[in-house]
Each structure stands twice: as structure tokens, then as C-alpha cells.
């Protein structure tokens, strides 16, 4: 087993501000300073100070209340991001995530390559991170406090070097162990300040003196006892957020954070093997007000570039009420990815054409407004005039059967039967005389009959359909109503 712990020491600040390192910023809780930015530390502001003392030392200090809910959401987003590298991810509140990397090494070839991906991803986000690598979850969690270079603990193949690992563990301070405060205080009073000094004592003697807790911790640390952690499961909804110090004042400035949020959504959809049907956006302004707006989608594949253009098109109709302090994206409507069986040599590129049609449809809906675009859809009905229905084009549940597949929507028995391109609504009455059938000219029957018999549970319809040729050459679809003995023209062939 190979466990990696990702620890974000400044997570409370990261969740509040994207560029807190250069800002005079401090987080407060119960009138006390709980965390400060680098700039605030240089100004003499430290955690534990009272708010009054901190403001007297630095009048330009920006104070913000600590937001535990936002911190938890931020940690969940980090875990969701890490889920792409490993299927075994665990949360370690308040500021760490654990990953089991044994299977990932086979995918990424070696640990150095995987390590570079982690570091580059966090640098792009401007996040400070500490890594801990070990053979057990608890050991990786504790080593993440020490900022050790993973290259000193493993070789290029990803195999742990036991001597280096044990040496690093023995240097760990005692106060990092997950033990009751009273036990930690007693250990330090006895002169045991490192894990190595504790491990040098007999395990049985420690258990008699301090109870079973210390024996369990040492056993989990060395892998002698199972350390079962609850696995992180991707949530059923997507919730992403970006914060901007000082706010963004123009729509064009929002393009980059919109792209970043859509990128996060793309990874989420890939993990869950699904497709979103909506984008719920919300602006948080500097004055505390909020503005929510949504975007319904009809796409069949996630295309981030096309979605960015669509979102920016939607933004054209909005007027920003002020500087945007944060941008949120929420999605709760999902469908499973459609599996298509296509021919090897498909020159028509049906899937691409359908995706382009969906993109055009979304743009039309944005330009014309909701409930202004409609499309014909197939429905299961016995009578030809009831096989088609006009529905709102934006409804995903009504667009699963595209118009191009209309000819395939039939029973196996009727696959080879001809159907007209145009139907008359309602059917036109045909004059039936001893000389023949007449509708704006003479009709000659060519093929038939084909019996339609249904609707017995409502009003029974029994019809015999024929293909007829008009005297001007057009092919017509006619039927005889077997109940009232009359003839009708129902459609024309193209």
C-alpha cells in the first residue's frame, strides 16, 4: 500500500480569498484571530490575538469571519479533484485529503510523473500544499506536517524505502499524535518529545500506563492494525465556486473563471459518467447582494468551448449590478451518457451533426427566449396522425428520439412499408363514384390494402390504406374508413 496525504495548511484562507498571500487579511472567530495571511504576519498580526489588538497594530487589516461551511465545501472540491488520480480517496478534516496510489502508479507509470501533476495543478491554483507519503494512512497524515520531499522516501519505481521512512517517523513530534491532550501532556512531561522515544518503550508498558489508545495509534502507524477510513464518494450534485479579491467589474473578466468552473464540471461528469442538463449560476456582489440565472442545455456531449460561448451569449442580456466578488456554479439535473452503436465507416457523421444541431438550438433559445422553439417528436400511437406531436424543443426528455431516426421508429413488421412525407390534417374527403375515386382529379389505386385497426378503448378506428397515383402523377396515401365506408386522402409521397 502507498498512501499520499495532501495537506493545505492555509485552507481557511484559500476558501475565502484566492490571493490572500499579498493581502492584509485575517480570519476571526469569537473575537479572536485564528489565521492570518503572509502579509499580515509581516505586519505583526498573529493567530490568537484579540481583534482589538490586531486592528490597533494594523489599521489597514481586513477582517473576515471564518466560514466553516465554505471550508468543508472547498475540501470536498479538492477531494473531487484528487478522485481523478485514485479511486480510493478519504477526507481528513479540517484540511487534508488521503489517496491510495498503488493502482495509480500502474496508470501514470511512475511516482515522479504523478507527483509533478499534483504540484503543477496546485501551483496553477496558487495553493500552498504539503505532502506526506507512507505505507499507512496515519503515517502519511502525520508526515504531511513535516514538508518532506517524497523523493527521500521512495525510489523511482514507487517503492518505499523502509529505513528512510522509519527515520522520518521517529522524528515526528509527539503532539501530532491523535491522542487525548492529557496523554500528550504527560508524555512530554516525561521527556518523550518524539515518536522515536515512545517507540523505544515496550508496547505493553505504554498500554498499562496510558491505556489502549496509544497502543492502537502505534499499531495503525506501523500497519499492524487496520486503519479503515470512510471513502469519499462524489456528491450527487456539482457545486463550484470562484472568489475574486476586489471583485470583477466587466463581463469579459468573468470569461476565465467561467472556463475554470466548466473545466471542474467536465471532470465531475467524467467521474460520474453522466451529462448535465442545466447550468445554475449565481453572482455574489461586493455589497452582499446576489443574482441567480440559469441556462438549460440540450447538448449530447460536453464541449467546454461551445458552452463558454453559450454562457457569454447569455451574459449579454444581463447587466452587472456591481463588482462580482464570487461566482458559483451549481448543477443538479443529470442524465446517463448515451451509448451509441455506429458504423465503422460513417461518412455522414450523424453524432457530430446532431451535436451541432443541439448547439444551434441552444443559441436560438437564448436569442428568441424560452418556449419559442419547438420541434416534432415521435410518440407511440396506432393512428398515423397521432405519431407526431409538437413539443417544446428545450425539454431533454422529449428530445431523445431525433427527427433523423423517424424512419426507424416502427415495428419490425412495417420496416419495408412506404410512408408519406406529408400528411393532410385533417384527412381530405375523396369522392367515390361508379367511375372511380376523385380528388381534384382521378385517383388510381396501385398497392394495398394495409389494415389499421386500433383505438378500440376510445373510439375504434378501422382503416384500409392504399397507395394511389393521381392523374397528374403524384403518389398519394389514401384510406377507406371501414366503419362509415368513405374514402379519404391522408398524405403525399415525396
Coordinates of N, CA and C in Angstrom, one line a residue, residues 56-241:
X56 N -5.4 47.5 16.3 CA -4.6 48.6 16.8 C -3.2 48.5 16.2
X57 N -2.7 47.3 15.9 CA -1.4 47.2 15.3 C -1.4 47.5 13.8
X58 N -2.5 47.2 13.1 CA -2.6 47.4 11.7 C -4.0 47.9 11.3
X59 N -4.1 49.2 11.1 CA -5.4 49.8 10.8 C -5.9 49.3 9.4
X60 N -5.0 48.9 8.5 CA -5.4 48.5 7.2 C -5.8 47.0 7.1
X61 N -5.8 46.4 8.3 CA -6.1 44.9 8.3 C -7.5 44.6 7.9
X62 N -7.7 43.7 7.0 CA -9.1 43.3 6.6 C -9.5 42.1 7.4
X63 N -10.6 42.2 8.1 CA -11.0 41.1 9.0 C -12.2 40.4 8.3
X64 N -12.2 39.1 8.3 CA -13.3 38.3 7.8 C -13.6 37.2 8.7
X65 N -14.9 36.9 9.0 CA -15.2 35.7 9.8 C -14.9 34.4 9.2
X66 N -14.4 33.5 9.9 CA -14.1 32.2 9.4 C -15.4 31.5 9.0
X67 N -15.4 30.9 7.8 CA -16.6 30.2 7.2 C -16.3 28.7 7.2
X68 N -16.8 28.0 8.2 CA -16.5 26.6 8.2 C -17.2 25.8 7.1
X69 N -18.4 26.3 6.8 CA -19.2 25.6 5.7 C -18.4 25.7 4.4
X70 N -17.9 26.9 4.1 CA -17.2 27.1 2.9 C -15.9 26.3 2.9
X71 N -15.2 26.2 4.0 CA -14.0 25.4 4.1 C -14.3 23.9 3.8
X72 N -15.4 23.4 4.3 CA -15.8 22.0 4.0 C -16.1 21.8 2.6
X73 N -16.8 22.7 2.0 CA -17.1 22.6 0.5 C -15.8 22.7 -0.3
X74 N -14.8 23.5 0.2 CA -13.6 23.6 -0.5 C -12.8 22.3 -0.4
X75 N -12.8 21.7 0.7 CA -12.1 20.4 0.9 C -12.7 19.3 0.1
X76 N -14.1 19.4 0.0 CA -14.8 18.4 -0.9 C -14.4 18.6 -2.3
X77 N -14.2 19.8 -2.8 CA -13.8 20.1 -4.2 C -12.3 19.6 -4.4
X78 N -11.5 19.7 -3.4 CA -10.1 19.2 -3.5 C -10.2 17.6 -3.6
X79 N -11.0 17.0 -2.8 CA -11.1 15.6 -2.9 C -11.7 15.1 -4.2
X80 N -12.7 15.9 -4.7 CA -13.2 15.6 -6.0 C -12.2 15.7 -7.1
X81 N -11.3 16.7 -7.0 CA -10.2 16.9 -8.0 C -9.3 15.7 -7.9
X82 N -8.9 15.3 -6.6 CA -8.0 14.2 -6.4 C -8.6 12.8 -6.9
X83 N -9.9 12.7 -7.0 CA -10.6 11.5 -7.3 C -10.2 11.0 -8.7
X84 N -9.7 11.9 -9.6 CA -9.3 11.5 -10.9 C -8.0 10.8 -10.9
X85 N -7.2 10.9 -9.8 CA -5.9 10.2 -9.7 C -6.1 8.8 -9.0
X86 N -7.1 8.7 -8.2 CA -7.2 7.5 -7.4 C -8.7 7.2 -7.1
X87 N -9.1 6.0 -7.1 CA -10.5 5.6 -6.7 C -10.7 5.5 -5.2
X88 N -9.6 5.6 -4.5 CA -9.6 5.4 -3.0 C -9.2 6.7 -2.4
X89 N -10.1 7.6 -2.1 CA -9.9 8.9 -1.6 C -10.6 9.1 -0.3
X90 N -10.0 9.6 0.7 CA -10.6 9.8 2.1 C -10.4 11.3 2.5
X91 N -11.4 11.8 3.1 CA -11.3 13.2 3.7 C -10.6 13.1 5.1
X92 N -9.7 14.0 5.4 CA -9.1 14.1 6.7 C -9.3 15.6 7.2
X93 N -10.5 15.9 7.7 CA -10.7 17.2 8.2 C -9.7 17.6 9.3
X94 N -9.4 18.9 9.3 CA -10.1 20.0 8.6 C -9.4 20.4 7.3
X95 N -8.2 19.9 7.0 CA -7.5 20.5 5.8 C -6.7 19.5 5.0
X96 N -7.0 18.2 5.0 CA -6.2 17.2 4.3 C -7.1 16.2 3.6
X97 N -6.5 15.6 2.6 CA -7.1 14.5 1.8 C -6.1 13.4 1.6
X98 N -6.6 12.2 1.8 CA -5.8 11.0 1.6 C -6.1 10.2 0.3
X99 N -5.0 9.7 -0.4 CA -5.2 8.9 -1.6 C -4.4 7.7 -1.5
X100 N -4.9 6.6 -2.0 CA -4.1 5.3 -2.1 C -3.7 5.2 -3.5
X101 N -2.3 5.1 -3.7 CA -1.7 5.3 -5.0 C -1.2 4.0 -5.7
X102 N -1.4 2.9 -5.1 CA -0.8 1.7 -5.6 C -1.3 1.4 -7.1
X103 N -2.6 1.5 -7.3 CA -3.2 1.3 -8.6 C -2.9 2.5 -9.5
X104 N -2.7 3.7 -9.0 CA -2.5 4.8 -9.8 C -1.1 4.8 -10.4
X105 N -0.1 4.2 -9.7 CA 1.2 4.1 -10.3 C 1.3 3.3 -11.6
X106 N 0.4 2.3 -11.7 CA 0.4 1.5 -12.9 C -0.2 2.3 -14.1
X107 N -1.0 3.3 -13.8 CA -1.6 4.1 -14.8 C -0.6 5.2 -15.2
X108 N 0.0 5.9 -14.2 CA 0.9 7.0 -14.5 C 2.4 6.6 -14.6
X109 N 2.6 5.3 -14.7 CA 4.0 4.8 -14.9 C 4.9 4.9 -13.8
X110 N 5.1 6.1 -13.2 CA 6.0 6.2 -12.0 C 5.5 7.3 -11.1
X111 N 6.1 7.3 -9.9 CA 5.6 8.3 -8.9 C 6.0 9.7 -9.3
X112 N 7.2 9.9 -9.9 CA 7.7 11.2 -10.2 C 6.7 11.9 -11.2
X113 N 6.2 11.2 -12.1 CA 5.2 11.8 -13.1 C 3.9 12.2 -12.3
X114 N 3.5 11.3 -11.5 CA 2.2 11.7 -10.7 C 2.5 12.8 -9.8
X115 N 3.7 12.9 -9.2 CA 4.0 14.0 -8.2 C 4.0 15.3 -9.0
X116 N 4.6 15.3 -10.2 CA 4.6 16.6 -11.0 C 3.2 17.1 -11.3
X117 N 2.3 16.1 -11.6 CA 0.9 16.5 -11.9 C 0.2 17.2 -10.7
X118 N 0.5 16.6 -9.5 CA -0.1 17.2 -8.3 C 0.5 18.6 -8.1
X119 N 1.8 18.8 -8.1 CA 2.4 20.1 -7.9 C 2.0 21.1 -8.9
X120 N 2.0 20.8 -10.2 CA 1.6 21.7 -11.2 C 0.2 22.2 -11.0
X121 N -0.7 21.2 -10.7 CA -2.1 21.6 -10.5 C -2.3 22.5 -9.4
X122 N -1.7 22.3 -8.2 CA -1.8 23.2 -7.1 C -1.2 24.6 -7.3
X123 N -0.1 24.6 -8.1 CA 0.6 25.9 -8.4 C -0.3 26.7 -9.3
X124 N -1.0 26.1 -10.2 CA -1.9 26.8 -11.1 C -3.0 27.5 -10.3
X125 N -3.4 26.8 -9.2 CA -4.5 27.4 -8.4 C -3.9 28.4 -7.3
X126 N -2.6 28.4 -7.2 CA -2.0 29.3 -6.3 C -2.1 28.8 -4.8
X127 N -2.2 27.5 -4.6 CA -2.4 26.9 -3.3 C -1.1 26.4 -2.8
X128 N -0.9 26.6 -1.5 CA 0.3 26.0 -0.8 C -0.1 24.6 -0.3
X129 N 0.8 23.7 -0.5 CA 0.5 22.3 -0.2 C 1.7 21.6 0.5
X130 N 1.4 20.7 1.4 CA 2.4 19.8 2.0 C 2.0 18.4 1.7
X131 N 3.0 17.5 1.4 CA 2.7 16.1 1.0 C 3.3 15.2 2.0
X132 N 2.6 14.1 2.3 CA 3.1 13.1 3.2 C 2.9 11.7 2.5
X133 N 3.9 10.9 2.4 CA 3.9 9.7 1.7 C 4.3 8.6 2.7
X134 N 3.5 7.5 2.8 CA 3.9 6.4 3.7 C 3.1 5.2 3.4
X135 N 3.3 4.1 4.1 CA 2.7 2.8 3.9 C 1.4 2.7 4.6
X136 N 1.0 3.6 5.5 CA -0.3 3.6 6.2 C -0.9 4.9 6.1
X137 N -2.2 5.0 6.2 CA -2.9 6.3 6.2 C -2.4 7.3 7.3
X138 N -2.3 6.7 8.5 CA -2.0 7.6 9.6 C -0.6 8.1 9.5
X139 N 0.4 7.3 9.0 CA 1.8 7.7 8.8 C 1.8 8.8 7.8
X140 N 1.1 8.6 6.7 CA 1.1 9.7 5.6 C 0.5 11.0 6.2
X141 N -0.5 10.8 7.0 CA -1.2 12.0 7.5 C -0.2 12.8 8.4
X142 N 0.5 12.1 9.3 CA 1.4 12.8 10.2 C 2.7 13.3 9.5
X143 N 3.2 12.6 8.5 CA 4.3 13.1 7.7 C 4.0 14.3 6.9
X144 N 2.8 14.5 6.6 CA 2.4 15.7 5.8 C 2.7 17.0 6.5
X145 N 2.8 16.9 7.9 CA 3.1 18.2 8.6 C 4.6 18.6 8.5
X146 N 5.4 17.6 8.0 CA 6.9 17.9 8.1 C 7.4 18.4 6.8
X147 N 6.6 18.5 5.7 CA 7.1 19.0 4.4 C 8.3 18.3 3.9
X148 N 8.3 16.9 3.9 CA 9.4 16.1 3.4 C 9.3 16.0 1.9
X149 N 10.4 15.9 1.2 CA 10.4 15.6 -0.2 C 10.1 14.1 -0.4
X150 N 9.1 13.8 -1.1 CA 8.8 12.3 -1.3 C 9.9 11.5 -1.9
X151 N 10.8 12.2 -2.7 CA 11.9 11.5 -3.3 C 12.8 10.9 -2.3
X152 N 12.8 11.4 -1.0 CA 13.7 10.9 0.0 C 13.1 9.6 0.6
X153 N 11.8 9.3 0.3 CA 11.2 8.2 1.0 C 10.9 7.0 0.0
X154 N 10.9 7.3 -1.3 CA 10.6 6.2 -2.3 C 11.6 6.3 -3.4
X155 N 11.7 5.2 -4.1 CA 12.6 5.1 -5.3 C 11.7 5.5 -6.5
X156 N 12.4 5.4 -7.7 CA 11.7 5.8 -8.9 C 10.5 4.9 -9.2
X157 N 10.6 3.7 -8.8 CA 9.5 2.7 -9.1 C 8.3 2.9 -8.2
X158 N 8.4 3.8 -7.2 CA 7.3 4.0 -6.3 C 7.4 3.1 -5.0
X159 N 8.5 2.4 -4.8 CA 8.6 1.5 -3.7 C 9.2 2.3 -2.5
X160 N 8.6 2.1 -1.3 CA 9.0 2.8 -0.1 C 10.4 2.3 0.3
X161 N 11.2 3.3 0.7 CA 12.5 2.9 1.4 C 12.2 2.9 2.9
X162 N 12.2 1.7 3.4 CA 11.7 1.5 4.8 C 12.6 2.2 5.8
X163 N 13.9 2.2 5.6 CA 14.8 2.8 6.5 C 14.6 4.3 6.6
X164 N 14.5 5.0 5.4 CA 14.2 6.4 5.4 C 12.8 6.7 6.0
X165 N 11.8 5.9 5.7 CA 10.5 6.1 6.2 C 10.5 6.0 7.8
X166 N 11.1 5.0 8.3 CA 11.1 4.8 9.8 C 11.9 6.0 10.4
X167 N 13.0 6.4 9.8 CA 13.7 7.5 10.3 C 12.9 8.8 10.4
X168 N 12.1 9.0 9.3 CA 11.2 10.2 9.3 C 10.1 10.1 10.3
X169 N 9.6 8.9 10.5 CA 8.5 8.7 11.5 C 9.1 9.0 13.0
X170 N 10.3 8.5 13.2 CA 10.8 8.7 14.6 C 11.1 10.1 14.9
X171 N 11.2 11.0 14.0 CA 11.5 12.4 14.2 C 10.2 13.2 14.4
X172 N 9.0 12.5 14.2 CA 7.8 13.3 14.4 C 7.6 13.7 15.8
X173 N 7.1 15.0 16.0 CA 6.8 15.5 17.3 C 5.6 14.7 18.0
X174 N 5.7 14.5 19.2 CA 4.6 13.8 19.9 C 3.3 14.5 19.8
X175 N 3.3 15.8 19.8 CA 2.0 16.5 19.9 C 1.2 16.3 18.6
X176 N 1.7 15.7 17.5 CA 1.0 15.4 16.3 C 0.1 14.1 16.4
X177 N 0.4 13.3 17.4 CA -0.3 12.0 17.5 C -1.7 12.2 17.9
X178 N -2.7 11.5 17.3 CA -4.1 11.6 17.7 C -4.4 11.0 19.0
X179 N -3.9 11.6 20.1 CA -4.2 11.1 21.4 C -4.8 12.2 22.3
X180 N -5.5 11.8 23.4 CA -6.1 12.8 24.2 C -5.0 13.9 24.7
X181 N -5.4 15.1 24.9 CA -4.5 16.2 25.4 C -3.8 15.8 26.7
X182 N -4.5 15.1 27.6 CA -3.9 14.8 28.8 C -2.7 13.8 28.6
X183 N -2.9 12.8 27.7 CA -1.9 11.8 27.4 C -0.7 12.5 26.8
X184 N -0.9 13.4 25.9 CA 0.2 14.1 25.2 C 1.0 15.0 26.2
X185 N 0.3 15.6 27.1 CA 1.0 16.4 28.1 C 1.8 15.6 29.0
X186 N 1.3 14.4 29.4 CA 2.1 13.5 30.3 C 3.3 13.0 29.6
X187 N 3.2 12.6 28.3 CA 4.3 12.1 27.6 C 5.4 13.2 27.5
X188 N 5.1 14.4 27.2 CA 6.0 15.5 27.1 C 6.7 15.8 28.5
X189 N 5.9 15.7 29.6 CA 6.5 15.9 30.9 C 7.5 14.8 31.2
X190 N 7.3 13.6 30.7 CA 8.2 12.5 30.9 C 9.5 12.6 30.0
X191 N 9.5 13.6 29.2 CA 10.7 13.8 28.4 C 10.6 13.1 27.0
X192 N 9.5 12.6 26.6 CA 9.3 12.0 25.3 C 8.7 13.0 24.4
X193 N 9.5 13.6 23.5 CA 9.1 14.6 22.6 C 9.0 14.2 21.2
X194 N 9.5 13.0 20.9 CA 9.4 12.5 19.5 C 8.8 11.1 19.5
X195 N 8.3 10.7 18.3 CA 7.7 9.4 18.2 C 8.7 8.3 18.5
X196 N 10.0 8.5 18.1 CA 11.0 7.5 18.3 C 11.2 7.2 19.8
X197 N 11.1 8.2 20.6 CA 11.3 8.0 22.1 C 10.2 7.1 22.6
X198 N 9.0 7.2 22.1 CA 7.8 6.4 22.5 C 8.0 5.0 22.0
X199 N 8.4 4.8 20.7 CA 8.5 3.5 20.1 C 9.7 2.7 20.8
X200 N 10.6 3.4 21.5 CA 11.7 2.7 22.1 C 11.2 2.0 23.4
X201 N 10.0 2.4 23.9 CA 9.5 1.7 25.1 C 8.7 0.5 24.8
X202 N 8.6 -0.5 25.7 CA 7.7 -1.6 25.5 C 6.3 -1.3 25.3
X203 N 5.6 -1.8 24.3 CA 4.2 -1.5 23.9 C 3.3 -1.9 25.1
X204 N 3.6 -3.0 25.8 CA 2.7 -3.4 26.9 C 2.8 -2.4 28.0
X205 N 4.0 -1.9 28.3 CA 4.1 -1.0 29.4 C 3.4 0.3 29.1
X206 N 3.5 0.8 27.9 CA 2.8 2.0 27.5 C 1.2 1.8 27.6
X207 N 0.8 0.6 27.2 CA -0.7 0.4 27.3 C -1.1 0.4 28.8
X208 N -0.3 -0.2 29.7 CA -0.7 -0.2 31.1 C -0.7 1.2 31.7
X209 N 0.2 2.0 31.2 CA 0.3 3.4 31.8 C -0.7 4.4 31.2
X210 N -0.9 4.3 29.8 CA -1.8 5.3 29.2 C -3.1 4.7 28.6
X211 N -3.3 3.4 28.7 CA -4.5 2.8 28.1 C -4.3 2.3 26.7
X212 N -5.4 1.8 26.1 CA -5.3 1.1 24.8 C -5.1 2.1 23.7
X213 N -5.5 3.4 23.9 CA -5.5 4.4 22.8 C -4.1 4.5 22.2
X214 N -3.1 4.6 23.0 CA -1.7 4.7 22.5 C -1.2 3.5 21.8
X215 N -1.6 2.3 22.2 CA -1.3 1.1 21.6 C -1.9 1.0 20.2
X216 N -3.2 1.4 20.1 CA -3.9 1.4 18.8 C -3.3 2.3 17.8
X217 N -2.9 3.5 18.3 CA -2.3 4.5 17.4 C -1.0 4.0 16.9
X218 N -0.1 3.4 17.7 CA 1.1 2.9 17.3 C 1.0 1.7 16.3
X219 N 0.0 0.9 16.5 CA -0.3 -0.2 15.7 C -0.8 0.2 14.3
X220 N -1.7 1.2 14.2 CA -2.1 1.8 13.0 C -1.0 2.5 12.2
X221 N -0.1 3.1 13.0 CA 1.0 3.8 12.4 C 1.9 2.9 11.6
X222 N 2.1 1.7 12.2 CA 3.1 0.7 11.6 C 2.3 -0.3 10.7
X223 N 1.0 -0.2 10.5 CA 0.3 -1.1 9.7 C 0.0 -2.4 10.3
X224 N 0.1 -2.5 11.6 CA -0.1 -3.7 12.4 C -1.6 -3.9 12.6
X225 N -2.4 -2.8 12.5 CA -3.8 -2.9 12.7 C -4.5 -2.1 11.6
X226 N -5.6 -2.6 11.1 CA -6.3 -1.9 10.0 C -6.8 -0.5 10.4
X227 N -6.5 0.4 9.5 CA -7.0 1.8 9.7 C -8.0 2.1 8.7
X228 N -9.2 1.7 9.0 CA -10.3 1.9 8.0 C -10.8 3.3 8.0
X229 N -10.8 4.0 6.9 CA -11.3 5.3 6.7 C -12.5 5.3 5.8
X230 N -13.5 6.2 6.1 CA -14.6 6.3 5.2 C -14.2 6.9 3.8
X231 N -14.6 6.2 2.8 CA -14.2 6.7 1.4 C -15.0 7.9 1.0
X232 N -14.4 8.7 0.3 CA -15.0 9.9 -0.3 C -15.8 9.4 -1.5
X233 N -17.1 9.8 -1.6 CA -18.0 9.5 -2.7 C -18.4 10.8 -3.4
X234 N -18.2 10.9 -4.7 CA -18.6 12.2 -5.3 C -20.0 12.5 -5.1
X235 N -20.4 13.7 -4.8 CA -21.8 14.1 -4.5 C -22.7 13.9 -5.7
X236 N -24.0 13.9 -5.4 CA -25.0 13.8 -6.4 C -25.2 15.1 -7.2
X237 N -24.7 16.2 -6.7 CA -24.8 17.5 -7.3 C -23.4 18.1 -7.4
X238 N -23.3 19.0 -8.4 CA -22.0 19.7 -8.6 C -22.1 21.1 -8.0
X239 N -21.2 21.5 -7.3 CA -21.2 22.9 -6.7 C -19.8 23.4 -6.7
X240 N -19.5 24.4 -7.6 CA -18.2 25.0 -7.7 C -18.3 26.5 -7.5
X241 N -17.2 27.1 -7.0 CA -17.2 28.5 -6.7 C -15.8 29.1 -6.9

